[in-house]
PDB file of C-alpha atoms in Angstrom:
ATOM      1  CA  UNK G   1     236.511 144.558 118.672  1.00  0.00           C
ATOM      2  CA  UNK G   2     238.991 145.468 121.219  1.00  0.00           C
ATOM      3  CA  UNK G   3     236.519 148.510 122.168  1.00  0.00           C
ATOM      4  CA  UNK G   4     233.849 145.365 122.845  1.00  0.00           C
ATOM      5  CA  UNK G   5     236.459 143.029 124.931  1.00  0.00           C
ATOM      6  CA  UNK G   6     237.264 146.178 127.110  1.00  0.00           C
ATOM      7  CA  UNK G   7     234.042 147.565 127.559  1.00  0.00           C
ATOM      8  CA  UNK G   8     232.887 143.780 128.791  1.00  0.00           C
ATOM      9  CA  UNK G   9     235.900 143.978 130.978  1.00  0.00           C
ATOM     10  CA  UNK G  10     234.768 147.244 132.845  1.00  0.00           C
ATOM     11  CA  UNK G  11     231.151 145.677 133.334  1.00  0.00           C
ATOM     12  CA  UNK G  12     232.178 142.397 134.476  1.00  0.00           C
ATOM     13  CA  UNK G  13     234.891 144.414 136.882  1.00  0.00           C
ATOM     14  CA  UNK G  14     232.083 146.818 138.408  1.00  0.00           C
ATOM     15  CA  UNK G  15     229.872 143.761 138.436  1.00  0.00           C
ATOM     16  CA  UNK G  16     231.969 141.993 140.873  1.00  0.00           C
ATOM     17  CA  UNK G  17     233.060 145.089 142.999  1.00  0.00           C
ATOM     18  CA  UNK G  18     229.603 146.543 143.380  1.00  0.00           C
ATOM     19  CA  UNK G  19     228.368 142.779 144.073  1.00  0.00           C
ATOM     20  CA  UNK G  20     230.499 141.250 146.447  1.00  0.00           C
ATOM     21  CA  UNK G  21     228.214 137.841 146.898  1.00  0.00           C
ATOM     22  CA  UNK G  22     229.745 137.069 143.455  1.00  0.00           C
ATOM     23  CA  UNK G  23     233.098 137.265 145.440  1.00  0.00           C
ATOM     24  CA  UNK G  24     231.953 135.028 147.926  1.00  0.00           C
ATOM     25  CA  UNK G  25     230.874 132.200 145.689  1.00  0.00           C
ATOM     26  CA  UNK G  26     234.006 131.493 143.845  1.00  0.00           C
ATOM     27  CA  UNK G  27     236.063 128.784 145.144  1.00  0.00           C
ATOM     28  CA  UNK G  28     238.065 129.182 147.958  1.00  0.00           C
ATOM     29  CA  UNK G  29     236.594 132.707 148.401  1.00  0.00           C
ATOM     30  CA  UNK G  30     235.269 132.256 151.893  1.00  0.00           C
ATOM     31  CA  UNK G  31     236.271 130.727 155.202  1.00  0.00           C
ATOM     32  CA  UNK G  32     234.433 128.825 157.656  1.00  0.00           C
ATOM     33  CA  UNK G  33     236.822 128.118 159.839  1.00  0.00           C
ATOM     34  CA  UNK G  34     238.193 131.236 161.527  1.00  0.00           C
ATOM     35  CA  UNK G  35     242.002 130.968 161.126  1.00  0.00           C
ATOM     36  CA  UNK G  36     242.821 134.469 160.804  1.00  0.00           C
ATOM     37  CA  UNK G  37     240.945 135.166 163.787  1.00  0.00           C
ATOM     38  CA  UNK G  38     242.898 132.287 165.743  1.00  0.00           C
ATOM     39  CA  UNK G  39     246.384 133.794 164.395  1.00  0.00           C
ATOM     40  CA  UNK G  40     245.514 137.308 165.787  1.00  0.00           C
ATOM     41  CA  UNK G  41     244.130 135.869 168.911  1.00  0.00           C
ATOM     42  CA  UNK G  42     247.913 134.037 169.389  1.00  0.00           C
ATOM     43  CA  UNK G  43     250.241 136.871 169.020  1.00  0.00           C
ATOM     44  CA  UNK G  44     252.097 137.602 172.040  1.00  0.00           C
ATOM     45  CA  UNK G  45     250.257 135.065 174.202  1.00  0.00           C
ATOM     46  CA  UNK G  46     252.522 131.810 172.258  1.00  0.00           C
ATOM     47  CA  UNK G  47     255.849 130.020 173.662  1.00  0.00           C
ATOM     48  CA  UNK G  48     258.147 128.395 172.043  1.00  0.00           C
ATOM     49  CA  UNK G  49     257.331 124.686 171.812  1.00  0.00           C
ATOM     50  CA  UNK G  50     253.261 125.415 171.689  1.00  0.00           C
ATOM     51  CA  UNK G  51     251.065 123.332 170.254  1.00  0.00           C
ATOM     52  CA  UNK G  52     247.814 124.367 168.897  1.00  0.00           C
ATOM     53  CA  UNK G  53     245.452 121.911 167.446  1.00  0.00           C
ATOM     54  CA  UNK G  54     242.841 123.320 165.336  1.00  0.00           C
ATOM     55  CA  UNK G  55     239.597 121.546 165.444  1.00  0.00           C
ATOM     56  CA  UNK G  56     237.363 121.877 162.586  1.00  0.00           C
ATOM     57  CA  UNK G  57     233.828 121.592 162.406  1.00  0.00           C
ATOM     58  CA  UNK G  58     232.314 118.658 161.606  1.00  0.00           C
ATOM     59  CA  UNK G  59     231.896 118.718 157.580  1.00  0.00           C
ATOM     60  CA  UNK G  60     233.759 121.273 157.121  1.00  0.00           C
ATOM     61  CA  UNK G  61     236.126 120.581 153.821  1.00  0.00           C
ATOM     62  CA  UNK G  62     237.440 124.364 152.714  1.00  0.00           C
ATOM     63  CA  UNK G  63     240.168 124.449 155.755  1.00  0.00           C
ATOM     64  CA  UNK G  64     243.363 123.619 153.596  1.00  0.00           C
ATOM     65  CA  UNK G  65     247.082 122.927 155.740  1.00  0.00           C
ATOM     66  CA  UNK G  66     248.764 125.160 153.667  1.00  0.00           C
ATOM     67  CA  UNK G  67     246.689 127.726 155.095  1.00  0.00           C
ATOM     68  CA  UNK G  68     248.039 127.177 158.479  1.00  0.00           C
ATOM     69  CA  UNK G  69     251.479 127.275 156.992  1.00  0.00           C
ATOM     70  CA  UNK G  70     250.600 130.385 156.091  1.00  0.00           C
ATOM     71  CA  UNK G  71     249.263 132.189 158.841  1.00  0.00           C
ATOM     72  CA  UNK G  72     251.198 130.803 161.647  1.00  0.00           C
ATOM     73  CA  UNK G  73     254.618 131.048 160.511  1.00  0.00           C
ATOM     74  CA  UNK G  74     254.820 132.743 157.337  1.00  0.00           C
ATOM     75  CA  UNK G  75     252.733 135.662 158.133  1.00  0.00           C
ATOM     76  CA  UNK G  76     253.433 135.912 162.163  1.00  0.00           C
ATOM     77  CA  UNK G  77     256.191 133.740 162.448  1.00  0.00           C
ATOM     78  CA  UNK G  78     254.486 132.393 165.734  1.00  0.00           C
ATOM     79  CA  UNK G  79     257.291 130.025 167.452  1.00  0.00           C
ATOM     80  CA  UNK G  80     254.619 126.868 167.307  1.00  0.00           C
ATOM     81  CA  UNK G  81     254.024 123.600 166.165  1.00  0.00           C
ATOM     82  CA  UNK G  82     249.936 123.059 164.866  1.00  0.00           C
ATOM     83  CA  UNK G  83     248.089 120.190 163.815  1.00  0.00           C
ATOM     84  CA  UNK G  84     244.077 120.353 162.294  1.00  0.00           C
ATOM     85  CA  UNK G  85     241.925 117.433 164.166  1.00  0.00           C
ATOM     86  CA  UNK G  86     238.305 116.529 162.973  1.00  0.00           C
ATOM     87  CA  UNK G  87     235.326 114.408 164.205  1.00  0.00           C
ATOM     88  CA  UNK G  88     235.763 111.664 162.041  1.00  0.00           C
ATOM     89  CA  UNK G  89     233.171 109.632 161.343  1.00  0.00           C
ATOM     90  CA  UNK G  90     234.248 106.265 162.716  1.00  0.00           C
ATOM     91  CA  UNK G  91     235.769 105.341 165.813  1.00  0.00           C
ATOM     92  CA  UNK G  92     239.023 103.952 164.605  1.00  0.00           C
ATOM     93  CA  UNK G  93     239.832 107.274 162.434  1.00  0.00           C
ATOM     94  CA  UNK G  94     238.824 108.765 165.880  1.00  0.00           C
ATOM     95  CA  UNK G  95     241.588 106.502 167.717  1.00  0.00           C
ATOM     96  CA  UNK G  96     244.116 107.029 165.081  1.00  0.00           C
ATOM     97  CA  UNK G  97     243.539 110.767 164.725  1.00  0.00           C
ATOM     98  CA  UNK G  98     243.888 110.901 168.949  1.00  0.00           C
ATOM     99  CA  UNK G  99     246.875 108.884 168.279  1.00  0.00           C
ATOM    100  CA  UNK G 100     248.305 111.721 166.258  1.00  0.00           C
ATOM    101  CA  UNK G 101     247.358 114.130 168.454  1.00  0.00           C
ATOM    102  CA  UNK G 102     249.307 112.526 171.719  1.00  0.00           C
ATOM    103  CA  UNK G 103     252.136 112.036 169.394  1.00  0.00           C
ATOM    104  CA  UNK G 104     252.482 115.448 168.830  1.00  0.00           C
ATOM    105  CA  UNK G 105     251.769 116.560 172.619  1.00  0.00           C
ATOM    106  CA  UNK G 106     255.042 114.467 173.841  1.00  0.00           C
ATOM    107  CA  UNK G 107     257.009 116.742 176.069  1.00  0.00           C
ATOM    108  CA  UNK G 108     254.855 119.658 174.950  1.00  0.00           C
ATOM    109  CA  UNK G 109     254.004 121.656 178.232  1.00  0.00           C
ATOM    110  CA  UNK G 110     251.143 123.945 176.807  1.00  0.00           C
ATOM    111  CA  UNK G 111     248.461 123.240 174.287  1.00  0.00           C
ATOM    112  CA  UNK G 112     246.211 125.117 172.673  1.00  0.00           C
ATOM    113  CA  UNK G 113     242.909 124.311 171.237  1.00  0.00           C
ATOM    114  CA  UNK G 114     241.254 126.218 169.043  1.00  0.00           C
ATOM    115  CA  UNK G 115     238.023 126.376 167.350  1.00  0.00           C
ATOM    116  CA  UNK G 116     235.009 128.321 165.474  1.00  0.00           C
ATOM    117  CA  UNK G 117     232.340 129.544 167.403  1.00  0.00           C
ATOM    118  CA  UNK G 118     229.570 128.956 164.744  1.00  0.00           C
ATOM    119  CA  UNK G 119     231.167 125.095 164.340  1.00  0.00           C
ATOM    120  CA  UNK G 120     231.845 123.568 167.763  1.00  0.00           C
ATOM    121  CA  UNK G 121     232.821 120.127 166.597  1.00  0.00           C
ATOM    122  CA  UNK G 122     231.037 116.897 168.395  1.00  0.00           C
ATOM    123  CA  UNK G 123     233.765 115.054 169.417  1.00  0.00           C
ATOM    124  CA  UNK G 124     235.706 118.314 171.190  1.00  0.00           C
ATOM    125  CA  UNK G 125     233.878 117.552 174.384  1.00  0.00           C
ATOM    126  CA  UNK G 126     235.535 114.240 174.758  1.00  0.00           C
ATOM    127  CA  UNK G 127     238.630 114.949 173.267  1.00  0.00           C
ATOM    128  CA  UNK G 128     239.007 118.156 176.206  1.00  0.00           C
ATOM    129  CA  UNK G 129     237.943 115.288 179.201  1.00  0.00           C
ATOM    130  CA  UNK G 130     240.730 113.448 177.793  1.00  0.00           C
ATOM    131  CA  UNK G 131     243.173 116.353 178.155  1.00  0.00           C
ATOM    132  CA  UNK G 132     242.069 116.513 181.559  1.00  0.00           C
ATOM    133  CA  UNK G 133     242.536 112.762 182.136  1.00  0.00           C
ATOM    134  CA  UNK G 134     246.316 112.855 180.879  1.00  0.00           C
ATOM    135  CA  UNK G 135     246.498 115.381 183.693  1.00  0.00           C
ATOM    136  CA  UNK G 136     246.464 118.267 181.626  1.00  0.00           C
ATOM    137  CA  UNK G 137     245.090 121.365 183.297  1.00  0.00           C
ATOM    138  CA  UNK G 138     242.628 123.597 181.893  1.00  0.00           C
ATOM    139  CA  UNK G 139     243.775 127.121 182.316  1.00  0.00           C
ATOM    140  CA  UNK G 140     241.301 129.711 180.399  1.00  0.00           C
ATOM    141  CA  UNK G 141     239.543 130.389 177.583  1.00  0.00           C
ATOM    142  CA  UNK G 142     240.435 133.318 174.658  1.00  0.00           C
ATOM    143  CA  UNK G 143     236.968 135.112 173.705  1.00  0.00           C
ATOM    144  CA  UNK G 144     238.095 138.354 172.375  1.00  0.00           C
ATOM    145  CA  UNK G 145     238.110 137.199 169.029  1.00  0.00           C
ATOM    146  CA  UNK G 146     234.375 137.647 167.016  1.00  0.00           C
ATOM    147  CA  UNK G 147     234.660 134.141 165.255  1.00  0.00           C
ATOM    148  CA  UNK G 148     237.057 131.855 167.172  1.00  0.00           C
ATOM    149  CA  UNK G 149     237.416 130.398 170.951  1.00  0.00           C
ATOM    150  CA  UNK G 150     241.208 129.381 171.768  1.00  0.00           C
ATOM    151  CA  UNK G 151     241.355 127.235 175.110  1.00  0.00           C
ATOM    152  CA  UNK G 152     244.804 127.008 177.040  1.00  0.00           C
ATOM    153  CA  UNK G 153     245.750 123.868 178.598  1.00  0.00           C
ATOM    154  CA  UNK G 154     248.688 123.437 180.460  1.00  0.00           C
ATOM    155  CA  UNK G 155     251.003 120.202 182.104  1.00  0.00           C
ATOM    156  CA  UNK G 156     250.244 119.761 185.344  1.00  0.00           C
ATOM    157  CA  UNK G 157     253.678 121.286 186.562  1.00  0.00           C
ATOM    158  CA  UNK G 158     253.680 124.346 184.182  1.00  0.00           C
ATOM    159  CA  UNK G 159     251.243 127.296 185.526  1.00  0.00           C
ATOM    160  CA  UNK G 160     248.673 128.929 183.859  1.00  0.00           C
ATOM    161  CA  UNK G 161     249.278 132.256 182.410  1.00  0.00           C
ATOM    162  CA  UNK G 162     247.866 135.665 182.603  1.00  0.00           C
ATOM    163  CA  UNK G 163     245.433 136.343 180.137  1.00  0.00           C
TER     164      UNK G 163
END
């Protein structure tokens, strides 16, 4: 018997190295959205006081918070504040999201925005011609990393940075 249960062991083991699909469809597995691509792309370019709001693609439901946690300040220990924003799907989620969002911006000087390259959200259009309507100044765009874009806005008396 316990010949059997390791021999089954072994298989199943090879089965899932050699066959790394198998990997991919367990739970949690994957990621659509690109945060370890958007961590990478932030070290050594962050201040303190940043804000980076992650924008995930519409209907996408595997980004978890803790993950952020995770990435941004447990594994880097980048000196930021972040917040995930979504298209929602009616207008006053939209307005109370935004409302989040400006919350978090107050006396915040530099904001990043951040977002997967195979998952532009809909609504990021708008939300960026907002930024620029609260006077926020686009400065550039990060595209160095394979999966993720990371755009830099600034406060309109805070210059734009080197990239």
């Amino acid at each position: 018997l316990m010949l059997g249960v390791l021999a089954l062991w072994l298989i199943v083991g090879l089965w899932t190295s050699l066959f790394v699909n198998f990997n991919g469809q367990l739970d949690g597995a994957t990621m659509d959205y690109p945060i370890d691509h958007i961590a990478a792309a932030l070290v050594g370019r962050t201040e303190k006081n940043d804000v980076v709001v992650n924008y995930i693609p519409d209907r996408d439901d595997t980004v978890k918070a803790d993950t952020f946690e995770f990435y941004f300040k447990t594994l880097l220990h980048l000196p930021i504040q972040y917040t995930i924003a979504d298209t929602r799907k009616t207008a006053e989620s939209r307005l109370n999201m935004e409302t989040r969002l400006w919350q978090t911006f107050e006396g915040r000087r530099r904001v990043w925005i951040a977002y997967s390259k195979a998952g532009v959200p809909s609504s990021l259009p708008d939300f960026e011609s907002k930024m620029l309507a609260r006077n926020f100044q686009y400065c550039f765009s990060l595209t160095d990393q394979p999966k993720a874009l990371l755009d830099l806005y600034v406060a309109p008396d805070v210059a734009c940075p080197p990239h």
